[in-house]
Amino acid sequence: MAIEIDFSYLVDGDFDSIKYYRSLTPMDVGSMPAAVATGITTLTYTDTTAQKGKTYYVRFGAVKGATEKISSEITVKTSLYLIDLNVEGGNLVDLGSLGIHWTETNITKSDADGILFGTYQSSLLADKVFNFNQNFKITFEFKRLSSIPKYSVFMAITSDAQWDGSLRRFAVGVGGVGGGEASIVNKVFISRSRSGTANVTVNKTIDNNVWYTVEFSRNGDVFTLKVDDVVNTFTDTDATFNSIPMLIGTNLVNAADGQFNGYIRNFKLHNS
């Protein structure tokens, strides 16, 4: 599937036109491949034929009469993901194409295990909005370190910075023993209302200190929640979201509501 890459550049001196070169391997200035585009007369160019999940080597050539001056080479990686969140060198790194900056609250970072959400206000809040009214797929891994008193939220599609608002949202989490809802105890669930009703669970028991892989996806009005190889699919015709940032973790108002004491890693919003 083709994507768009926008370029802007400066040219030293006058020029008649610009050539755009793109290759999957480094280019030799003395033996350049055929240009992908020629006759460019502006200082911007949009590549509309690049593919997702590639590493491209890019050069521009400024043409003046019979002379062409070739630029230095840059590398462009086209991500398969809109969000590709992990920890590298002790730092939070998002290699996704949305270019999100995450506000970190009470988290601990580990290269091996990812992000530790250890308090009832441990969270990551995105600074950009994704349109969750369209089809999407989110995947991540989690490991719970200890049982929780009530419930825990891994991820919320919400317009509230804190988990206390009444606006429409989805949340993916795992249930605890004291929440008064037996159906979600030690199960991954989706909550679709503030009251906690209309929960959807996956019939797989969650144990402590075990890694699990979660997939949450939308195709029209059909939603799928998957934990490892166990799947639950449901229909929701009222899943409408407006101007919604993503919240990873739980930024709860009250500690008694519960928390997720565990790690999340390899969090991805797929570029579908």
Backbone as numpy.savetxt, mean C-alpha at the origin, in Angstrom:
# Nx Ny Nz CAx CAy CAz Cx Cy Cz
0.21 -4.56 -18.34 -0.64 -3.37 -18.34 0.24 -2.13 -18.34
-0.01 -1.21 -19.25 0.79 0.00 -19.37 0.44 1.00 -18.27
1.45 1.77 -17.84 1.26 2.85 -16.89 1.91 4.10 -17.46
1.75 5.22 -16.76 2.34 6.47 -17.20 3.48 6.88 -16.27
4.59 7.36 -16.87 5.70 7.92 -16.10 5.93 9.34 -16.61
5.86 10.30 -15.72 6.03 11.70 -16.09 7.47 12.14 -15.84
8.08 12.78 -16.82 9.44 13.29 -16.71 9.45 14.80 -16.93
10.33 15.48 -16.21 10.64 16.88 -16.52 12.16 17.02 -16.45
12.73 17.93 -17.24 14.18 17.98 -17.35 14.60 19.37 -17.81
15.89 19.65 -17.67 16.49 20.89 -18.13 17.48 20.58 -19.25
17.60 21.49 -20.20 18.54 21.32 -21.30 19.53 22.49 -21.28
20.80 22.15 -21.32 21.85 23.16 -21.32 22.05 23.67 -22.75
21.52 24.86 -23.05 21.66 25.43 -24.39 20.41 25.24 -25.23
20.47 25.72 -26.46 19.34 25.61 -27.39 19.24 24.18 -27.93
18.04 23.83 -28.33 17.83 22.51 -28.95 16.66 22.60 -29.93
16.69 21.72 -30.90 15.59 21.62 -31.86 14.51 20.66 -31.38
14.96 19.56 -30.80 14.02 18.55 -30.32 14.72 17.65 -29.31
13.92 16.82 -28.64 14.41 15.89 -27.62 14.05 14.47 -28.04
14.97 13.54 -27.79 14.70 12.11 -27.96 14.62 11.44 -26.59
13.73 10.46 -26.49 13.55 9.73 -25.23 13.98 8.27 -25.45
14.94 7.83 -24.61 15.45 6.47 -24.68 15.07 5.71 -23.41
14.64 4.48 -23.59 14.27 3.63 -22.45 14.70 2.19 -22.76
15.34 1.55 -21.77 15.86 0.20 -21.98 15.74 -0.60 -20.69
15.68 -1.92 -20.83 15.66 -2.79 -19.65 17.08 -3.11 -19.18
18.07 -2.67 -19.93 19.48 -2.85 -19.54 20.20 -1.50 -19.68
21.31 -1.31 -18.97 22.05 -0.05 -19.10 22.44 0.21 -20.55
22.44 1.49 -20.93 22.73 1.87 -22.32 24.14 2.42 -22.45
24.76 2.10 -23.58 26.09 2.59 -23.93 25.92 3.82 -24.81
26.46 4.95 -24.37 26.33 6.20 -25.13 26.87 6.05 -26.55
27.88 5.20 -26.72 28.47 5.01 -28.04 27.66 4.11 -28.95
26.65 3.44 -28.40 25.83 2.52 -29.20 24.41 2.52 -28.67
23.73 3.64 -28.85 22.40 3.81 -28.29 21.36 3.01 -29.08
20.34 2.49 -28.38 19.24 1.82 -29.08 18.37 2.86 -29.77
17.39 2.39 -30.53 16.44 3.30 -31.15 15.65 4.04 -30.07
15.39 5.31 -30.30 14.64 6.11 -29.32 13.19 5.63 -29.25
12.64 5.63 -28.04 11.22 5.31 -27.87 10.35 6.43 -28.42
10.82 7.67 -28.27 10.07 8.83 -28.78 11.06 9.86 -29.31
10.67 10.55 -30.38 11.49 11.61 -30.98 10.62 12.83 -31.23
11.26 13.92 -31.58 10.52 15.13 -31.93 9.86 15.83 -30.77
10.31 15.56 -29.55 9.74 16.22 -28.36 10.27 17.65 -28.33
9.39 18.61 -28.13 9.82 20.02 -28.17 9.57 20.75 -26.86
9.14 20.04 -25.84 8.91 20.66 -24.53 9.89 20.08 -23.52
9.89 20.63 -22.31 10.77 20.16 -21.24 10.08 19.16 -20.32
8.99 18.58 -20.81 8.30 17.50 -20.10 7.95 16.41 -21.10
7.85 15.19 -20.59 7.46 14.07 -21.44 6.77 13.02 -20.57
5.70 12.42 -21.10 4.99 11.34 -20.41 5.13 10.05 -21.21
5.73 9.05 -20.58 5.86 7.72 -21.17 4.58 6.96 -20.86
3.84 6.58 -21.89 2.55 5.89 -21.70 2.60 4.41 -22.02
3.79 3.88 -22.27 3.90 2.47 -22.67 4.73 1.63 -21.72
5.18 2.21 -20.61 5.95 1.45 -19.62 5.05 0.42 -18.93
5.64 -0.65 -18.47 4.91 -1.72 -17.82 5.20 -1.75 -16.32
4.24 -2.25 -15.54 4.41 -2.37 -14.09 5.44 -3.45 -13.75
6.13 -3.26 -12.63 7.06 -4.26 -12.14 8.34 -4.36 -12.92
8.78 -3.28 -13.55 10.00 -3.27 -14.36 11.01 -2.28 -13.79
12.29 -2.52 -14.12 13.34 -1.55 -13.87 13.82 -1.04 -15.22
13.64 0.27 -15.47 14.01 0.87 -16.74 15.23 1.77 -16.57
16.07 1.78 -17.60 17.19 2.72 -17.69 16.80 3.77 -18.73
16.93 5.03 -18.35 16.37 6.12 -19.16 17.45 7.17 -19.45
17.46 7.63 -20.70 18.30 8.77 -21.11 17.48 9.66 -22.04
17.87 10.91 -22.11 17.29 11.86 -23.07 18.41 12.39 -23.96
18.08 12.66 -25.20 19.03 13.24 -26.13 18.53 14.59 -26.63
19.35 15.63 -26.48 19.01 16.96 -26.99 19.62 17.12 -28.38
18.77 17.35 -29.36 19.20 17.42 -30.76 19.23 18.87 -31.23
20.37 19.26 -31.80 20.53 20.58 -32.41 21.21 20.37 -33.75
20.43 20.53 -34.81 20.98 20.27 -36.14 21.34 18.81 -36.27
22.61 18.53 -36.63 23.06 17.15 -36.77 23.73 16.62 -35.51
23.70 17.41 -34.42 24.38 17.03 -33.19 23.38 16.61 -32.13
23.70 15.54 -31.43 22.85 15.08 -30.32 23.71 14.94 -29.07
23.26 15.54 -27.99 23.94 15.43 -26.70 23.11 14.53 -25.79
23.71 13.40 -25.35 23.00 12.41 -24.57 23.15 12.71 -23.08
22.07 12.58 -22.35 22.08 12.85 -20.91 22.73 11.69 -20.15
22.96 11.92 -18.87 23.35 10.83 -17.99 22.16 9.89 -17.82
22.43 8.70 -17.32 21.38 7.68 -17.23 20.74 7.67 -15.84
19.43 7.53 -15.82 18.71 7.37 -14.56 17.99 6.02 -14.58
17.68 5.53 -13.40 16.95 4.27 -13.25 15.56 4.56 -12.72
14.55 3.96 -13.34 13.16 4.14 -12.93 12.57 2.77 -12.66
12.05 2.57 -11.46 11.38 1.32 -11.11 9.87 1.54 -11.08
9.15 0.71 -11.79 7.68 0.82 -11.81 7.13 -0.25 -10.88
6.49 0.17 -9.82 6.07 -0.75 -8.77 4.84 -1.55 -9.17
4.77 -2.79 -8.67 3.56 -3.59 -8.79 2.53 -3.17 -7.74
2.95 -2.29 -6.84 2.10 -1.97 -5.69 1.92 -0.46 -5.55
0.75 -0.07 -5.07 0.49 1.32 -4.71 1.07 1.62 -3.33
0.97 0.66 -2.43 1.63 0.72 -1.13 2.48 -0.53 -0.99
3.73 -0.39 -0.63 4.64 -1.52 -0.43 5.46 -1.19 0.81
4.90 -1.51 1.97 5.38 -0.99 3.25 6.13 -2.07 4.02
7.34 -1.71 4.47 8.14 -2.62 5.26 9.16 -1.82 6.06
10.09 -2.54 6.70 11.15 -1.91 7.48 12.49 -2.33 6.89
13.34 -1.33 6.61 14.67 -1.59 6.11 15.67 -0.71 6.86
16.69 -1.33 7.41 17.69 -0.58 8.17 17.10 0.14 9.37
16.04 -0.44 9.94 15.39 0.17 11.09 14.47 1.32 10.76
14.28 1.59 9.48 13.42 2.70 9.05 12.19 2.17 8.32
11.10 2.90 8.45 9.89 2.59 7.71 10.09 2.98 6.25
9.85 2.05 5.33 10.07 2.29 3.91 8.83 1.88 3.14
8.31 2.80 2.32 7.18 2.51 1.44 7.65 2.72 0.01
7.80 1.63 -0.74 8.27 1.68 -2.12 7.13 1.74 -3.12
5.91 1.89 -2.63 4.75 1.94 -3.52 4.69 3.21 -4.33
3.92 3.15 -5.42 3.88 4.26 -6.37 3.04 5.44 -5.91
2.25 5.28 -4.83 1.46 6.42 -4.33 2.33 7.46 -3.65
3.54 7.07 -3.21 4.43 8.02 -2.54 3.89 8.52 -1.22
3.32 7.64 -0.43 2.69 8.02 0.84 3.73 8.29 1.92
3.48 9.34 2.69 4.21 9.56 3.95 3.31 9.09 5.08
3.87 8.28 5.98 3.10 7.71 7.08 3.45 8.41 8.39
2.43 8.84 9.12 2.63 9.39 10.47 2.72 8.24 11.45
3.85 8.12 12.14 4.11 7.01 13.04 3.73 7.39 14.47
2.97 6.52 15.12 2.58 6.74 16.51 2.82 5.47 17.31
3.74 5.51 18.26 3.97 4.42 19.22 4.21 3.07 18.55
5.07 3.04 17.56 5.43 1.78 16.92 6.91 1.50 17.13
7.28 0.23 17.02 8.67 -0.21 17.05 8.95 -0.94 15.75
10.14 -0.70 15.15 10.43 -1.25 13.83 11.55 -2.28 13.88
11.35 -3.35 13.14 12.31 -4.45 13.08 12.46 -4.89 11.63
13.70 -5.00 11.15 13.92 -5.47 9.78 13.33 -6.86 9.56
13.47 -7.73 10.54 13.03 -9.12 10.38 11.52 -9.28 10.53
10.94 -8.61 11.52 9.54 -8.85 11.86 8.60 -7.74 11.42
9.14 -6.63 10.94 8.27 -5.56 10.47 7.96 -4.54 11.54
6.69 -4.23 11.73 6.25 -3.13 12.58 5.52 -3.70 13.79
5.99 -3.35 14.98 5.36 -3.81 16.21 4.34 -2.77 16.67
3.10 -3.20 16.79 2.02 -2.36 17.32 1.75 -2.88 18.74
2.33 -2.21 19.72 2.34 -2.75 21.07 1.44 -2.05 22.07
0.79 -0.94 21.68 -0.10 -0.23 22.59 -1.45 0.00 21.92
-2.41 0.48 22.70 -3.74 0.71 22.13 -3.77 1.94 21.23
-2.66 2.69 21.16 -2.59 3.82 20.25 -1.41 3.70 19.28
-1.00 2.48 18.99 0.05 2.26 17.99 -0.58 2.30 16.60
-0.07 3.16 15.73 -0.71 3.29 14.42 0.21 3.92 13.40
-0.16 3.75 12.14 0.41 4.46 10.99 -0.75 5.07 10.23
-0.67 6.38 9.96 -1.74 7.07 9.25 -1.19 7.65 7.95
-1.83 7.31 6.84 -1.39 7.77 5.52 -1.74 9.23 5.31
-0.90 9.93 4.53 -1.16 11.33 4.24 -1.84 11.52 2.88
-2.13 10.41 2.19 -2.81 10.50 0.90 -4.02 9.58 0.89
-4.92 9.87 -0.02 -6.19 9.17 -0.09 -6.20 8.23 -1.28
-6.68 7.01 -1.08 -6.92 6.07 -2.17 -8.42 5.86 -2.29
-8.92 5.76 -3.51 -10.35 5.58 -3.74 -10.75 4.12 -3.53
-11.24 3.81 -2.35 -11.64 2.44 -2.04 -13.03 2.09 -2.58
-13.63 3.01 -3.32 -14.88 2.67 -4.02 -14.61 1.84 -5.26
-13.36 1.74 -5.68 -13.00 0.92 -6.82 -12.46 -0.42 -6.33
-12.19 -1.33 -7.26 -11.64 -2.62 -6.89 -10.25 -2.45 -6.28
-9.92 -3.29 -5.30 -8.61 -3.22 -4.67 -8.25 -4.58 -4.08
-6.98 -4.75 -3.75 -6.52 -5.92 -3.01 -5.42 -5.49 -2.06
-5.58 -5.85 -0.79 -4.60 -5.57 0.25 -4.09 -6.89 0.80
-2.78 -7.02 0.94 -2.21 -8.21 1.57 -1.20 -7.80 2.63
-1.08 -8.61 3.67 -0.07 -8.39 4.70 0.08 -9.66 5.52
1.15 -9.71 6.30 1.38 -10.80 7.24 1.30 -10.24 8.66
0.84 -11.06 9.60 0.82 -10.62 11.00 1.19 -11.78 11.92
1.72 -11.38 13.07 2.01 -12.33 14.15 1.58 -11.70 15.46
0.62 -12.32 16.14 0.17 -11.83 17.44 1.05 -12.41 18.53
1.54 -11.55 19.43 2.45 -11.99 20.48 1.72 -12.46 21.73
0.55 -11.92 21.98 -0.22 -12.32 23.16 -1.70 -12.12 22.89
-2.52 -12.83 23.63 -3.96 -12.68 23.48 -4.40 -11.30 23.92
-5.52 -10.85 23.40 -6.00 -9.50 23.67 -7.31 -9.56 24.44
-7.64 -8.51 25.21 -8.82 -8.57 26.06 -10.15 -8.45 25.31
-10.18 -7.75 24.18 -11.48 -7.49 23.56 -11.41 -7.69 22.05
-10.77 -6.80 21.36 -10.60 -6.94 19.92 -9.39 -6.10 19.51
-8.97 -6.28 18.29 -7.81 -5.56 17.79 -8.02 -5.27 16.32
-7.57 -4.13 15.87 -7.71 -3.74 14.47 -6.34 -3.69 13.82
-6.18 -4.43 12.72 -4.95 -4.36 11.93 -4.95 -3.12 11.05
-6.10 -2.87 10.43 -6.17 -1.89 9.36 -7.58 -1.35 9.28
-7.70 -0.05 9.09 -9.01 0.57 8.96 -9.06 1.45 7.73
-10.15 1.33 6.99 -10.45 2.27 5.92 -11.46 3.24 6.52
-10.97 4.38 6.96 -11.79 5.26 7.79 -11.46 6.71 7.52
-12.40 7.60 7.77 -12.12 9.03 7.65 -11.83 9.66 9.00
-11.61 8.82 10.02 -11.28 9.32 11.35 -9.84 8.99 11.69
-9.11 9.97 12.22 -7.74 9.72 12.65 -7.72 8.82 13.88
-8.81 8.84 14.67 -8.93 7.94 15.79 -10.11 7.02 15.56
-10.04 5.87 16.21 -11.04 4.83 16.00 -12.23 5.08 16.93
-12.89 6.23 16.72 -14.04 6.52 17.58 -15.15 7.24 16.82
-15.05 7.31 15.51 -16.02 8.08 14.73 -17.20 7.23 14.29
-18.24 7.90 13.81 -19.46 7.21 13.40 -19.57 7.10 11.89
-18.57 7.56 11.14 -18.64 7.50 9.69 -18.42 6.09 9.20
-18.94 5.82 8.00 -18.87 4.49 7.41 -17.42 4.07 7.19
-17.07 2.86 7.61 -15.72 2.37 7.40 -15.67 0.86 7.53
-14.60 0.29 7.01 -14.29 -1.12 7.20 -13.08 -1.21 8.11
-13.02 -2.27 8.89 -11.83 -2.56 9.67 -11.56 -4.05 9.60
-10.28 -4.39 9.48 -9.86 -5.79 9.51 -9.09 -5.99 10.82
-9.48 -6.98 11.61 -8.85 -7.18 12.90 -8.94 -8.62 13.36
-8.58 -8.83 14.64 -8.68 -10.16 15.24 -9.36 -10.00 16.59
-10.27 -10.94 16.90 -11.08 -10.82 18.10 -10.41 -11.35 19.34
-10.79 -10.78 20.50 -10.30 -11.22 21.80 -11.39 -11.89 22.59
-11.04 -12.39 23.78 -11.96 -13.22 24.55 -12.96 -12.39 25.35
-12.72 -11.08 25.53 -13.59 -10.30 26.40 -14.49 -9.34 25.67
-14.65 -9.50 24.37 -15.42 -8.54 23.60 -16.91 -8.78 23.59
-17.36 -9.91 24.15 -18.79 -10.20 24.16 -19.31 -10.70 22.83
-18.43 -10.99 21.89 -18.84 -11.50 20.58 -18.08 -12.79 20.33
-18.72 -13.90 20.68 -18.05 -15.20 20.63 -17.60 -15.55 19.22
-18.30 -15.04 18.22 -18.02 -15.44 16.84 -16.66 -14.95 16.35
-16.11 -13.90 16.99 -14.85 -13.35 16.50 -13.66 -13.69 17.38
-13.86 -14.44 18.45 -12.75 -14.76 19.36 -11.69 -15.55 18.61
-10.47 -15.02 18.61 -9.34 -15.65 17.95 -9.61 -15.92 16.47
-10.37 -15.06 15.85 -10.65 -15.13 14.42 -10.33 -13.77 13.78
-9.85 -13.79 12.55 -9.72 -12.56 11.78 -11.12 -12.18 11.30
-11.46 -10.89 11.46 -12.81 -10.45 11.13 -12.78 -9.11 10.41
-13.89 -8.81 9.77 -14.14 -7.48 9.22 -15.33 -6.89 9.94
-15.14 -5.68 10.47 -16.23 -4.91 11.06 -16.69 -3.88 10.05
-18.02 -3.77 9.87 -18.55 -2.85 8.86 -19.42 -1.76 9.45
-19.44 -1.63 10.76 -20.22 -0.55 11.38 -19.60 -0.23 12.72
-19.91 0.96 13.23 -19.30 1.38 14.50 -19.72 0.47 15.64
-20.94 -0.04 15.61 -21.43 -0.86 16.72 -20.78 -2.23 16.76
-20.09 -2.61 15.69 -19.47 -3.93 15.66 -20.38 -5.00 15.11
-21.59 -4.67 14.72 -22.47 -5.65 14.13 -22.06 -5.91 12.69
-22.67 -6.90 12.09 -22.41 -7.27 10.69 -20.95 -7.67 10.49
-20.35 -8.30 11.52 -18.99 -8.77 11.37 -18.93 -9.97 10.43
-17.85 -10.07 9.70 -17.59 -11.21 8.83 -16.27 -11.82 9.29
-16.24 -13.12 9.52 -15.05 -13.78 10.04 -14.56 -14.84 9.07
-13.30 -15.22 9.27 -12.70 -16.35 8.57 -12.53 -17.48 9.58
-12.99 -18.67 9.21 -13.02 -19.79 10.16 -11.64 -20.44 10.28
-10.72 -19.67 10.85 -9.36 -20.18 11.13 -8.94 -19.62 12.47
-8.61 -20.48 13.42 -8.23 -20.04 14.76 -6.82 -19.44 14.74
-6.71 -18.27 15.36 -5.44 -17.55 15.42 -4.74 -17.87 16.73
-3.50 -18.36 16.63 -2.67 -18.64 17.80 -1.59 -17.58 17.94
-1.04 -17.48 19.13 0.04 -16.53 19.37 1.35 -17.03 18.76
2.19 -16.06 18.37 3.55 -16.34 17.89 3.58 -17.20 16.63
2.57 -17.03 15.80 2.50 -17.72 14.51 2.23 -16.67 13.43
2.96 -16.75 12.31 2.73 -15.82 11.22 1.55 -16.28 10.37
0.68 -15.32 10.02 -0.46 -15.58 9.13 -0.42 -14.56 7.99
-0.95 -14.96 6.84 -1.06 -14.07 5.68 -2.52 -13.74 5.45
-2.82 -12.45 5.35 -4.20 -11.97 5.17 -4.33 -11.31 3.80
-5.43 -11.58 3.14 -5.79 -10.88 1.90 -7.21 -10.33 2.04
-7.36 -9.06 1.75 -8.68 -8.40 1.76 -8.84 -7.71 0.42
-9.89 -8.07 -0.34 -10.03 -7.54 -1.68 -11.48 -7.21 -2.00
-11.63 -6.36 -3.01 -12.95 -5.95 -3.47 -13.03 -6.10 -4.98
-14.15 -6.65 -5.44 -14.46 -6.73 -6.87 -15.93 -6.35 -7.04
-16.16 -5.07 -7.31 -17.53 -4.57 -7.35 -18.12 -4.56 -5.95
-19.24 -5.23 -5.74 -19.86 -5.34 -4.42 -19.45 -6.60 -3.68
-18.56 -7.39 -4.27 -18.13 -8.65 -3.66 -16.78 -8.45 -2.98
-16.71 -8.80 -1.71 -15.51 -8.66 -0.91 -15.01 -10.04 -0.50
-13.70 -10.18 -0.44 -13.10 -11.44 -0.04 -12.12 -11.20 1.10
-12.25 -12.01 2.16 -11.31 -12.00 3.27 -10.69 -13.39 3.35
-9.37 -13.44 3.31 -8.66 -14.71 3.26 -7.55 -14.71 4.29
-7.44 -15.80 5.05 -6.35 -16.00 5.99 -5.66 -17.31 5.61
-4.42 -17.21 5.17 -3.71 -18.37 4.62 -4.56 -18.98 3.51
-5.02 -20.21 3.67 -5.80 -20.85 2.62 -7.30 -20.91 2.91
-7.75 -20.18 3.93 -9.17 -20.20 4.29 -9.81 -18.89 3.84
-10.95 -18.99 3.16 -11.55 -17.84 2.49 -12.99 -17.65 2.94
-13.41 -16.39 3.05 -14.82 -16.04 3.21 -15.13 -14.90 2.25
-16.18 -15.06 1.46 -16.58 -14.05 0.49 -17.97 -13.56 0.85
-18.20 -12.24 0.75 -19.50 -11.67 1.08 -19.80 -10.50 0.16
-21.06 -10.13 0.12 -21.51 -9.02 -0.72 -21.95 -7.86 0.17
-21.55 -6.65 -0.20 -21.95 -5.44 0.51 -22.28 -4.38 -0.52
-23.55 -4.05 -0.67 -23.98 -3.07 -1.67 -23.96 -1.65 -1.13
-23.54 -1.48 0.13 -23.54 -0.16 0.76 -22.14 0.27 1.17
-21.13 -0.31 0.53 -19.74 0.00 0.88 -19.26 1.20 0.08
-19.60 2.38 0.56 -19.24 3.63 -0.12 -18.35 4.45 0.80
-17.20 4.88 0.28 -16.24 5.63 1.08 -15.89 6.92 0.36
-15.66 7.98 1.12 -15.32 9.27 0.54 -14.11 9.86 1.24
-13.11 10.27 0.45 -11.92 10.95 0.96 -11.33 10.23 2.17
-10.91 9.00 1.95 -10.56 8.13 3.07 -9.07 7.81 3.11
-8.37 8.21 4.16 -6.99 7.76 4.34 -6.98 6.36 4.95
-5.86 5.71 4.91 -5.74 4.38 5.51 -5.04 4.49 6.86
-5.57 3.77 7.83 -4.99 3.69 9.17 -4.57 2.25 9.41
-3.29 2.03 9.68 -2.79 0.70 10.02 -2.51 0.69 11.51
-3.01 -0.33 12.19 -2.89 -0.40 13.64 -4.17 0.10 14.29
-4.10 0.42 15.56 -5.27 0.88 16.30 -4.95 2.15 17.05
-5.66 3.21 16.72 -5.54 4.46 17.48 -6.84 4.61 18.26
-6.96 3.82 19.34 -8.20 3.75 20.10 -8.27 4.87 21.14
-9.50 5.21 21.52 -9.71 6.23 22.54 -9.47 5.65 23.93
-9.91 4.42 24.16 -9.79 3.81 25.47 -8.94 2.56 25.43
-8.01 2.44 26.38 -7.14 1.26 26.42 -7.94 -0.01 26.63
-9.08 0.09 27.33 -9.89 -1.08 27.62 -10.49 -1.71 26.37
-10.54 -0.94 25.27 -11.11 -1.49 24.04 -10.25 -2.59 23.45
-9.00 -2.64 23.82 -8.13 -3.69 23.32 -7.01 -3.13 22.46
-6.12 -4.00 22.07 -4.98 -3.58 21.26 -4.46 -4.81 20.54
-3.67 -4.57 19.51 -3.00 -5.66 18.83 -1.55 -5.65 19.27
-1.18 -6.58 20.11 0.21 -6.69 20.55 0.90 -7.67 19.62
1.43 -7.15 18.52 2.05 -8.03 17.55 2.64 -7.27 16.38
3.14 -8.03 15.41 3.82 -7.47 14.25 2.98 -7.56 12.99
3.17 -6.57 12.13 2.65 -6.59 10.77 3.82 -6.31 9.83
3.90 -7.08 8.74 4.98 -6.87 7.77 4.45 -7.13 6.36
5.23 -6.68 5.37 4.89 -6.88 3.96 3.47 -6.40 3.64
3.17 -5.19 4.09 1.84 -4.62 3.86 1.81 -4.02 2.45
0.87 -4.50 1.61 0.82 -4.07 0.23 -0.61 -3.77 -0.22
-0.75 -2.63 -0.91 -1.97 -2.33 -1.67 -1.60 -2.55 -3.13
-2.21 -3.56 -3.73 -1.79 -3.98 -5.06 -2.27 -3.02 -6.13
-1.46 -2.88 -7.15 -1.75 -2.01 -8.29 -2.56 -2.81 -9.30
-3.86 -2.95 -9.04 -4.71 -3.82 -9.86 -5.19 -3.13 -11.11
